[in-house]
Tab-separated table of C-alpha atoms and ligand atoms in Angstrom:
chain	number	residue	atom	x	y	z
Z	606	MET	CA	41.727	-238.921	12.324
Z	607	ALA	CA	42.587	-239.918	9.191
Z	608	PRO	CA	46.496	-240.445	8.016
Z	609	ARG	CA	47.750	-237.999	6.739
Z	610	LYS	CA	48.438	-238.220	2.959
Z	611	SER	CA	47.775	-234.937	1.415
Z	612	PRO	CA	48.743	-234.479	-2.887
Z	613	GLU	CA	50.704	-232.268	-1.748
Z	614	ASP	CA	52.844	-233.913	0.727
Z	615	LYS	CA	56.195	-234.813	-0.955
Z	616	GLY	CA	57.287	-237.274	1.966
Z	617	ALA	CA	57.949	-235.907	5.352
Z	618	ASP	CA	59.968	-238.566	6.577
Z	619	ARG	CA	57.613	-240.462	9.517
Z	620	SER	CA	59.744	-243.898	10.026
Z	621	ASN	CA	62.889	-241.992	11.414
Z	622	VAL	CA	60.908	-238.788	13.399
Z	623	SER	CA	62.212	-239.462	17.003
Z	624	LYS	CA	60.906	-239.118	20.188
Z	625	GLU	CA	62.362	-235.946	21.220
Z	626	GLU	CA	61.249	-234.200	18.416
Z	627	LEU	CA	57.892	-235.011	18.359
Z	628	LEU	CA	57.875	-234.441	21.894
Z	629	LYS	CA	59.065	-230.968	21.041
Z	630	PHE	CA	56.524	-230.055	18.614
Z	631	TYR	CA	54.234	-231.215	21.128
Z	632	ARG	CA	55.517	-228.869	23.248
Z	633	GLU	CA	56.114	-225.788	21.122
Z	634	MET	CA	52.268	-226.249	19.485
Z	635	LEU	CA	50.940	-226.101	22.642
Z	636	LEU	CA	52.499	-223.266	23.795
Z	637	ILE	CA	51.040	-221.149	21.210
Z	638	ARG	CA	47.824	-222.652	21.924
Z	639	ARG	CA	47.371	-221.982	25.069
Z	640	PHE	CA	49.344	-218.969	25.310
Z	641	GLU	CA	46.422	-217.847	22.661
Z	642	GLU	CA	43.513	-218.565	24.493
Z	643	LYS	CA	44.776	-217.247	27.069
Z	644	ALA	CA	45.270	-213.812	25.751
Z	645	GLY	CA	41.562	-214.337	24.309
Z	646	GLN	CA	40.243	-214.577	27.984
Z	647	LEU	CA	42.840	-211.487	28.564
Z	648	TYR	CA	41.502	-209.683	25.854
Z	649	GLY	CA	37.601	-210.423	27.047
Z	650	MET	CA	38.500	-209.195	30.867
Z	651	GLY	CA	39.357	-205.859	29.250
Z	652	LEU	CA	43.174	-206.332	29.952
Z	653	ILE	CA	44.132	-206.099	26.563
Z	654	GLY	CA	42.557	-203.520	24.246
Z	655	GLY	CA	43.039	-202.366	20.778
Z	656	PHE	CA	43.698	-205.322	18.050
Z	657	CYS	CA	44.497	-208.824	18.768
Z	658	HIS	CA	44.557	-211.600	16.140
Z	659	LEU	CA	44.761	-215.044	17.388
Z	660	TYR	CA	46.766	-217.616	15.535
Z	661	ILE	CA	44.841	-221.087	16.972
Z	662	GLY	CA	44.696	-223.669	14.035
Z	663	GLN	CA	47.988	-222.538	12.784
Z	664	GLU	CA	50.533	-223.375	14.458
Z	665	ALA	CA	52.038	-226.235	12.636
Z	666	VAL	CA	53.354	-223.480	9.998
Z	667	VAL	CA	55.729	-221.672	12.743
Z	668	VAL	CA	57.201	-224.822	14.539
Z	669	GLY	CA	57.851	-226.908	11.549
Z	670	LEU	CA	59.343	-224.235	9.807
Z	671	GLU	CA	61.711	-222.928	13.202
Z	672	ALA	CA	62.925	-226.740	13.248
Z	673	ALA	CA	64.047	-226.131	9.970
Z	674	ALA	CA	65.797	-222.801	10.820
Z	675	GLU	CA	69.265	-222.296	11.778
Z	676	GLU	CA	70.764	-219.837	14.832
Z	677	GLY	CA	70.645	-216.559	12.956
Z	678	ASP	CA	68.334	-217.263	10.676
Z	679	LYS	CA	65.332	-214.201	10.614
Z	680	ARG	CA	61.980	-213.885	10.720
Z	681	ILE	CA	59.155	-211.181	9.584
Z	682	THR	CA	55.525	-211.649	9.939
Z	683	SER	CA	52.050	-209.565	9.422
Z	684	TYR	CA	50.032	-208.774	12.512
Z	685	ARG	CA	49.040	-212.671	13.231
Z	686	ASP	CA	52.457	-212.713	14.910
Z	687	HIS	CA	52.386	-213.975	18.373
Z	688	GLY	CA	52.985	-217.373	17.206
Z	689	HIS	CA	55.880	-216.333	15.772
Z	690	MET	CA	57.359	-214.822	18.336
Z	691	LEU	CA	56.997	-217.561	20.862
Z	692	ALA	CA	58.367	-220.653	18.131
Z	693	CYS	CA	61.421	-218.354	17.467
Z	694	GLY	CA	61.804	-218.839	21.189
Z	695	MET	CA	60.676	-215.387	22.916
Z	696	ASP	CA	59.747	-214.668	26.452
Z	697	PRO	CA	55.971	-215.731	26.916
Z	698	LYS	CA	56.277	-213.460	29.715
Z	699	GLY	CA	57.494	-210.437	27.424
Z	700	VAL	CA	54.633	-211.388	25.000
Z	701	MET	CA	51.725	-211.034	26.965
Z	702	ALA	CA	53.422	-208.090	29.283
Z	703	GLU	CA	53.334	-206.387	25.882
Z	704	LEU	CA	50.063	-207.498	24.780
Z	705	THR	CA	48.276	-206.038	27.785
Z	706	GLY	CA	50.547	-202.907	27.136
Z	707	ARG	CA	52.777	-203.074	30.601
Z	708	GLU	CA	56.488	-202.100	31.106
Z	709	GLY	CA	57.598	-205.571	31.361
Z	710	GLY	CA	56.495	-205.685	27.697
Z	711	TYR	CA	59.107	-206.390	24.667
Z	712	SER	CA	58.505	-202.346	23.462
Z	713	ARG	CA	57.920	-201.590	26.714
Z	714	GLY	CA	54.276	-201.759	26.546
Z	715	LYS	CA	54.067	-198.892	23.981
Z	716	GLY	CA	53.590	-201.257	20.904
Z	717	GLY	CA	50.861	-204.068	21.642
Z	718	SER	CA	50.241	-207.316	20.067
Z	719	MET	CA	51.228	-205.881	15.979
Z	720	HIS	CA	54.534	-204.427	17.124
Z	721	MET	CA	57.207	-206.703	19.198
Z	722	PHE	CA	60.849	-207.024	17.803
Z	723	SER	CA	63.646	-209.132	19.678
Z	724	LYS	CA	66.789	-208.453	18.294
Z	725	GLU	CA	68.596	-211.576	19.912
Z	726	LYS	CA	66.027	-213.811	18.163
Z	727	HIS	CA	65.945	-211.973	14.923
Z	728	PHE	CA	61.836	-211.286	15.122
Z	729	TYR	CA	61.582	-208.336	13.309
Z	730	GLY	CA	57.563	-207.610	13.444
Z	731	GLY	CA	54.715	-207.354	13.472
Z	732	HIS	CA	53.551	-205.663	10.802
Z	733	GLY	CA	49.960	-203.950	10.536
Z	734	ILE	CA	49.574	-202.885	6.991
Z	735	VAL	CA	48.661	-206.130	5.054
Z	736	GLY	CA	51.924	-207.014	2.619
Z	737	ALA	CA	53.964	-204.372	4.191
Z	738	GLN	CA	56.365	-206.930	5.593
Z	739	VAL	CA	57.245	-208.745	2.273
Z	740	PRO	CA	59.500	-206.197	0.693
Z	741	LEU	CA	60.910	-205.864	4.247
Z	742	GLY	CA	62.010	-209.639	4.178
Z	743	ALA	CA	63.519	-209.293	0.960
Z	744	GLY	CA	65.584	-206.511	2.626
Z	745	LEU	CA	66.987	-208.270	5.809
Z	746	ALA	CA	67.723	-210.974	2.882
Z	747	PHE	CA	69.670	-208.910	0.529
Z	748	ALA	CA	71.610	-207.740	3.846
Z	749	ASP	CA	73.004	-211.527	4.352
Z	750	LYS	CA	73.524	-211.748	1.209
Z	751	TYR	CA	75.736	-208.973	0.872
Z	752	LEU	CA	77.531	-209.701	4.466
Z	753	ASP	CA	77.780	-213.545	2.655
Z	754	ASN	CA	76.498	-214.992	6.350
Z	755	LYS	CA	74.641	-217.582	4.984
Z	756	ARG	CA	71.676	-216.825	6.984
Z	757	VAL	CA	67.845	-216.575	5.574
Z	758	THR	CA	64.769	-214.793	6.080
Z	759	PHE	CA	61.468	-216.112	6.524
Z	760	THR	CA	58.971	-213.679	5.566
Z	761	TYR	CA	55.239	-214.823	6.069
Z	762	PHE	CA	52.189	-213.572	4.426
Z	763	GLY	CA	48.585	-214.422	4.291
Z	764	ASP	CA	46.687	-215.571	1.016
Z	765	GLY	CA	45.083	-212.145	0.826
Z	766	ALA	CA	48.090	-210.422	1.011
Z	767	ALA	CA	49.007	-212.904	-1.532
Z	768	ASN	CA	46.750	-210.570	-4.219
Z	769	GLN	CA	48.947	-207.359	-3.186
Z	770	GLY	CA	50.855	-205.778	-5.743
Z	771	GLN	CA	54.115	-205.299	-3.269
Z	772	VAL	CA	54.465	-208.895	-3.313
Z	773	TYR	CA	55.696	-209.234	-6.962
Z	774	GLU	CA	57.184	-206.437	-7.490
Z	775	THR	CA	59.538	-208.069	-4.639
Z	776	TYR	CA	59.511	-211.348	-6.306
Z	777	ASN	CA	60.851	-209.786	-9.184
Z	778	MET	CA	63.991	-208.079	-7.415
Z	779	ALA	CA	64.377	-211.349	-4.743
Z	780	GLU	CA	64.911	-213.164	-7.869
Z	781	LEU	CA	67.271	-210.916	-9.735
Z	782	TRP	CA	69.298	-211.021	-6.706
Z	783	ASN	CA	69.243	-214.575	-5.741
Z	784	LEU	CA	68.317	-213.623	-2.461
Z	785	PRO	CA	68.530	-215.766	0.289
Z	786	VAL	CA	64.450	-215.343	1.816
Z	787	VAL	CA	62.106	-217.888	1.773
Z	788	PHE	CA	58.226	-216.676	0.946
Z	789	VAL	CA	55.966	-218.354	3.295
Z	790	ILE	CA	52.381	-217.793	2.036
Z	791	GLU	CA	50.269	-218.776	5.438
Z	792	ASN	CA	47.108	-220.209	3.173
Z	793	ASN	CA	44.498	-220.098	6.400
Z	794	GLN	CA	41.667	-219.808	3.374
Z	795	TYR	CA	40.108	-216.608	4.894
Z	796	ALA	CA	40.898	-212.998	4.614
Z	797	MET	CA	39.327	-211.117	6.904
Z	798	GLY	CA	35.614	-212.534	5.674
Z	799	THR	CA	36.745	-213.006	2.401
Z	800	SER	CA	37.229	-217.051	1.456
Z	801	VAL	CA	39.933	-217.251	-0.691
Z	802	LYS	CA	37.651	-218.977	-3.541
Z	803	ARG	CA	35.969	-216.032	-3.805
Z	804	SER	CA	39.170	-213.533	-3.797
Z	805	THR	CA	41.236	-215.453	-6.927
Z	806	LYS	CA	40.481	-217.587	-9.251
Z	807	SER	CA	44.192	-219.331	-9.780
Z	808	PRO	CA	43.959	-222.326	-7.310
Z	809	SER	CA	47.438	-222.081	-6.733
Z	810	LEU	CA	49.166	-219.037	-5.102
Z	811	TRP	CA	53.086	-220.353	-4.831
Z	812	GLU	CA	52.684	-220.969	-8.290
Z	813	ARG	CA	52.938	-217.365	-9.190
Z	814	GLY	CA	56.341	-216.828	-8.430
Z	815	ALA	CA	57.285	-219.142	-11.738
Z	816	ALA	CA	56.157	-215.944	-13.738
Z	817	TYR	CA	59.448	-214.628	-11.915
Z	818	GLY	CA	61.750	-217.381	-12.211
Z	819	ILE	CA	60.702	-218.448	-8.551
Z	820	LYS	CA	60.477	-222.357	-7.114
Z	821	GLY	CA	58.277	-223.380	-4.557
Z	822	GLU	CA	55.483	-226.048	-3.544
Z	823	ALA	CA	52.407	-226.211	-1.390
Z	824	VAL	CA	52.449	-228.062	1.685
Z	825	ASP	CA	49.867	-229.885	4.303
Z	826	GLY	CA	50.254	-226.778	6.903
Z	827	MET	CA	48.419	-229.015	9.394
Z	828	ASP	CA	51.278	-231.708	9.608
Z	829	VAL	CA	54.095	-230.552	11.335
Z	830	LEU	CA	56.306	-233.166	9.547
Z	831	ALA	CA	55.527	-232.301	6.258
Z	832	VAL	CA	56.535	-228.440	6.932
Z	833	LYS	CA	59.736	-229.357	8.803
Z	834	ALA	CA	60.280	-230.860	5.769
Z	835	ALA	CA	59.704	-228.450	2.835
Z	836	GLY	CA	61.084	-225.992	5.187
Z	837	GLU	CA	64.571	-227.850	4.870
Z	838	ARG	CA	64.285	-227.704	0.943
Z	839	ALA	CA	63.483	-224.452	0.720
Z	840	VAL	CA	65.843	-223.306	3.276
Z	841	ALA	CA	68.881	-225.557	1.610
Z	842	ALA	CA	68.147	-224.062	-1.654
Z	843	CYS	CA	68.500	-220.232	-0.158
Z	844	ARG	CA	72.059	-221.450	1.636
Z	845	ALA	CA	73.280	-223.191	-1.418
Z	846	GLY	CA	72.680	-219.444	-3.233
Z	847	GLU	CA	69.718	-220.397	-5.104
Z	848	GLY	CA	67.036	-218.541	-3.278
Z	849	PRO	CA	64.555	-217.400	-2.745
Z	850	TYR	CA	61.725	-220.120	-2.435
Z	851	ILE	CA	57.715	-220.061	-2.038
Z	852	LEU	CA	55.944	-222.226	0.307
Z	853	GLU	CA	52.131	-222.088	0.282
Z	854	VAL	CA	51.559	-223.732	3.269
Z	855	ASN	CA	47.688	-225.071	3.828
Z	856	THR	CA	46.534	-223.922	7.164
Z	857	TYR	CA	42.945	-223.162	8.917
Z	858	ARG	CA	42.425	-220.465	11.643
Z	859	TYR	CA	40.122	-221.473	13.779
Z	860	ARG	CA	39.350	-218.588	15.361
Z	861	GLY	CA	37.856	-215.233	14.166
Z	862	HIS	CA	39.954	-212.764	12.040
Z	863	SER	CA	40.352	-210.509	14.980
Z	864	MET	CA	39.039	-210.428	18.291
Z	865	SER	CA	35.904	-208.582	16.491
Z	866	ASP	CA	34.852	-210.845	13.660
Z	867	PRO	CA	31.164	-211.338	12.996
Z	868	ALA	CA	31.506	-214.794	11.906
Z	869	LYS	CA	29.477	-214.972	9.143
Z	870	TYR	CA	31.575	-215.983	6.561
Z	871	ARG	CA	31.769	-219.481	7.302
Z	872	SER	CA	30.000	-221.914	8.868
Z	873	ARG	CA	30.368	-223.546	12.534
Z	874	GLU	CA	30.379	-226.810	11.241
Z	875	GLU	CA	33.519	-226.195	8.625
Z	876	VAL	CA	35.706	-225.034	11.588
Z	877	GLN	CA	34.461	-228.156	13.684
Z	878	LYS	CA	35.781	-230.425	10.622
Z	879	MET	CA	38.860	-229.047	10.656
Z	880	ARG	CA	39.030	-228.852	14.532
Z	881	ASP	CA	37.696	-232.633	14.743
Z	882	GLU	CA	40.074	-234.064	11.734
Z	883	ARG	CA	43.033	-231.999	10.429
Z	884	ASP	CA	43.943	-230.488	13.846
Z	885	ALA	CA	48.094	-230.376	13.693
Z	886	ILE	CA	48.546	-230.567	17.733
Z	887	GLU	CA	46.103	-233.719	17.702
Z	888	HIS	CA	47.908	-235.266	14.904
Z	889	VAL	CA	51.066	-235.435	16.816
Z	890	ARG	CA	49.919	-236.514	20.000
Z	891	GLU	CA	48.497	-239.125	18.252
Z	892	LEU	CA	52.111	-240.302	16.547
Z	893	LEU	CA	53.061	-240.226	20.577
Z	894	LEU	CA	50.423	-242.515	21.648
Z	895	GLN	CA	50.401	-244.762	18.756
Z	896	GLY	CA	54.057	-245.056	18.355
Z	897	GLY	CA	54.322	-245.761	21.940
Z	898	HIS	CA	56.791	-242.740	23.027
Z	899	ALA	CA	54.313	-241.429	25.044
Z	900	THR	CA	51.332	-242.267	27.456
Z	901	ASP	CA	48.024	-240.410	28.366
Z	902	ASP	CA	49.394	-239.306	31.177
Z	903	ASP	CA	53.124	-238.177	29.722
Z	904	LEU	CA	51.371	-235.798	28.070
Z	905	LYS	CA	48.707	-234.674	30.416
Z	906	ALA	CA	51.896	-233.874	32.464
Z	907	ILE	CA	52.455	-231.514	29.462
Z	908	ASP	CA	49.712	-230.166	29.418
Z	909	LYS	CA	49.940	-229.259	32.692
Z	910	GLU	CA	53.608	-227.390	32.520
Z	911	ILE	CA	52.689	-225.781	29.699
Z	912	LYS	CA	49.783	-224.219	31.399
Z	913	ALA	CA	51.830	-222.914	34.480
Z	914	ILE	CA	54.270	-221.145	32.110
Z	915	VAL	CA	51.436	-219.272	30.310
Z	916	ASN	CA	49.747	-218.402	33.723
Z	917	GLU	CA	53.338	-217.165	34.796
Z	918	SER	CA	53.126	-214.984	31.946
Z	919	ALA	CA	50.133	-213.953	32.626
Z	920	GLU	CA	50.685	-213.340	36.157
Z	921	PHE	CA	53.871	-211.226	35.397
Z	922	ALA	CA	51.568	-209.004	32.821
Z	923	LYS	CA	49.155	-208.470	35.092
Z	924	GLU	CA	51.597	-207.296	37.873
Z	925	SER	CA	53.955	-205.293	35.688
Z	926	PRO	CA	53.388	-201.163	35.660
Z	927	GLU	CA	51.782	-199.734	32.973
Z	928	PRO	CA	54.721	-197.577	31.239
Z	929	ALA	CA	55.578	-194.500	33.076
Z	930	LEU	CA	54.260	-191.130	31.192
Z	931	SER	CA	58.027	-190.116	30.335
Z	932	GLU	CA	58.285	-193.149	27.955
Z	933	LEU	CA	56.095	-191.142	25.680
Z	934	TRP	CA	59.276	-189.012	24.624
Z	935	THR	CA	61.400	-192.076	24.272
Z	936	ASP	CA	62.581	-194.730	21.100
Z	937	ILE	CA	61.404	-191.744	18.799
Z	938	TYR	CA	63.458	-191.893	15.153
Z	939	ALA	CA	63.532	-188.067	14.628
K	2048	LIG	C1	47.167	-202.535	2.864
K	2048	LIG	C2	46.072	-203.080	3.829
K	2048	LIG	N1	44.847	-203.294	3.218
K	2048	LIG	C3	43.449	-203.248	4.361
K	2048	LIG	C4	43.852	-204.034	5.672
K	2048	LIG	C5	42.882	-203.973	6.131
K	2048	LIG	N2	42.977	-205.919	6.469
K	2048	LIG	C6	43.917	-206.413	7.361
K	2048	LIG	S1	44.092	-207.974	7.832
K	2048	LIG	C7	43.330	-208.154	6.208
K	2048	LIG	C8	43.099	-209.537	5.580
K	2048	LIG	C9	44.269	-210.160	5.340
K	2048	LIG	O1	44.188	-211.714	5.060
K	2048	LIG	P1	45.451	-212.729	4.996
K	2048	LIG	O2	46.330	-211.819	4.460
K	2048	LIG	O3	45.014	-213.495	4.517
K	2048	LIG	O4	46.197	-212.979	6.460
K	2048	LIG	P2	45.310	-213.536	7.784
K	2048	LIG	O5	44.295	-212.084	8.131
K	2048	LIG	O6	44.595	-214.548	6.978
K	2048	LIG	O7	46.454	-214.159	8.704
K	2048	LIG	C10	43.016	-206.819	5.618
K	2048	LIG	C11	41.837	-206.494	4.245
K	2048	LIG	C12	45.382	-203.282	6.067
K	2048	LIG	N3	45.452	-203.868	7.490
K	2048	LIG	N4	46.559	-203.390	5.116
K	2049	LIG	MG1	44.038	-215.246	5.234
């Protein structure tokens, strides 16, 4: 694999990254990947219905940014949300049970893939309307600013969403009020079947923030160390009262947009090349092996551990009952 040195890389310090941190990143990214693979299988078996958007390929984004977060920080995202939930510490069992529409799920089986929340982990969803979470994220940050509690909100959205009007209305208000919000553009190069090259002529999405006075940067989203370093810069600015901050994280999704995707808009070779040359988990695996921090056997043992957690979550999901009919009349806002 080629060494990670993209022009975007503003110097993630690799010299003093500890074995513990690398192992943590490896575990967390692997958990998301194996969980998503399992979700794909359960979908194929008819155990998951409705929409299901997998995060495979993008794992370094949330794992790197969560490493820059502190207790009490908030996160909100789109429908491609399972990775965000796992990365902020939500229980894989509760997430998988929600995907299968069971009582043991985070929304008691009534929300599904796109509608899960955790007050405890400050995860505010899961939003199916493209871009809808962006003003909501600024609202969360507004509350923190009002309470002066030094908390930061990570507001994630895609390259497609970055062309929505509400994003720019939000930028304007967020900068006007110096809100402690990190706008994370997960640029996975596609919005459904539309390549970013076909949807916009401006090559850099983060630089649009300049029109509103918002600072930011682009970062290599396949390098978890670079993502963490950029996340720390963004969070520091927000905590110092200099927020908002935009991070355009360049990443790639390996699977289709959702479980039904004709996959006609890109070649198999393009996807394979990313997997072979840029995979974020493989990158950390190599850092661990080359640095003498772990052996092949150590990593196999971790793989086994993670598979066990994921299998357990799938078993839990299958065994959890469907919600009772009476649940139709609970959790209703009226
Ligand atoms: C307002 C709105 N318009 C269109 C859709 C249909 N739609 C769902 S996902 C999507 C693409 C969004 O792409 P991007 O923001 O890049 O996120 P990604 O799926 O790549 O994570 C579209 C057009 C929608 N859900 N909401
Ligand atoms: Mg996209």
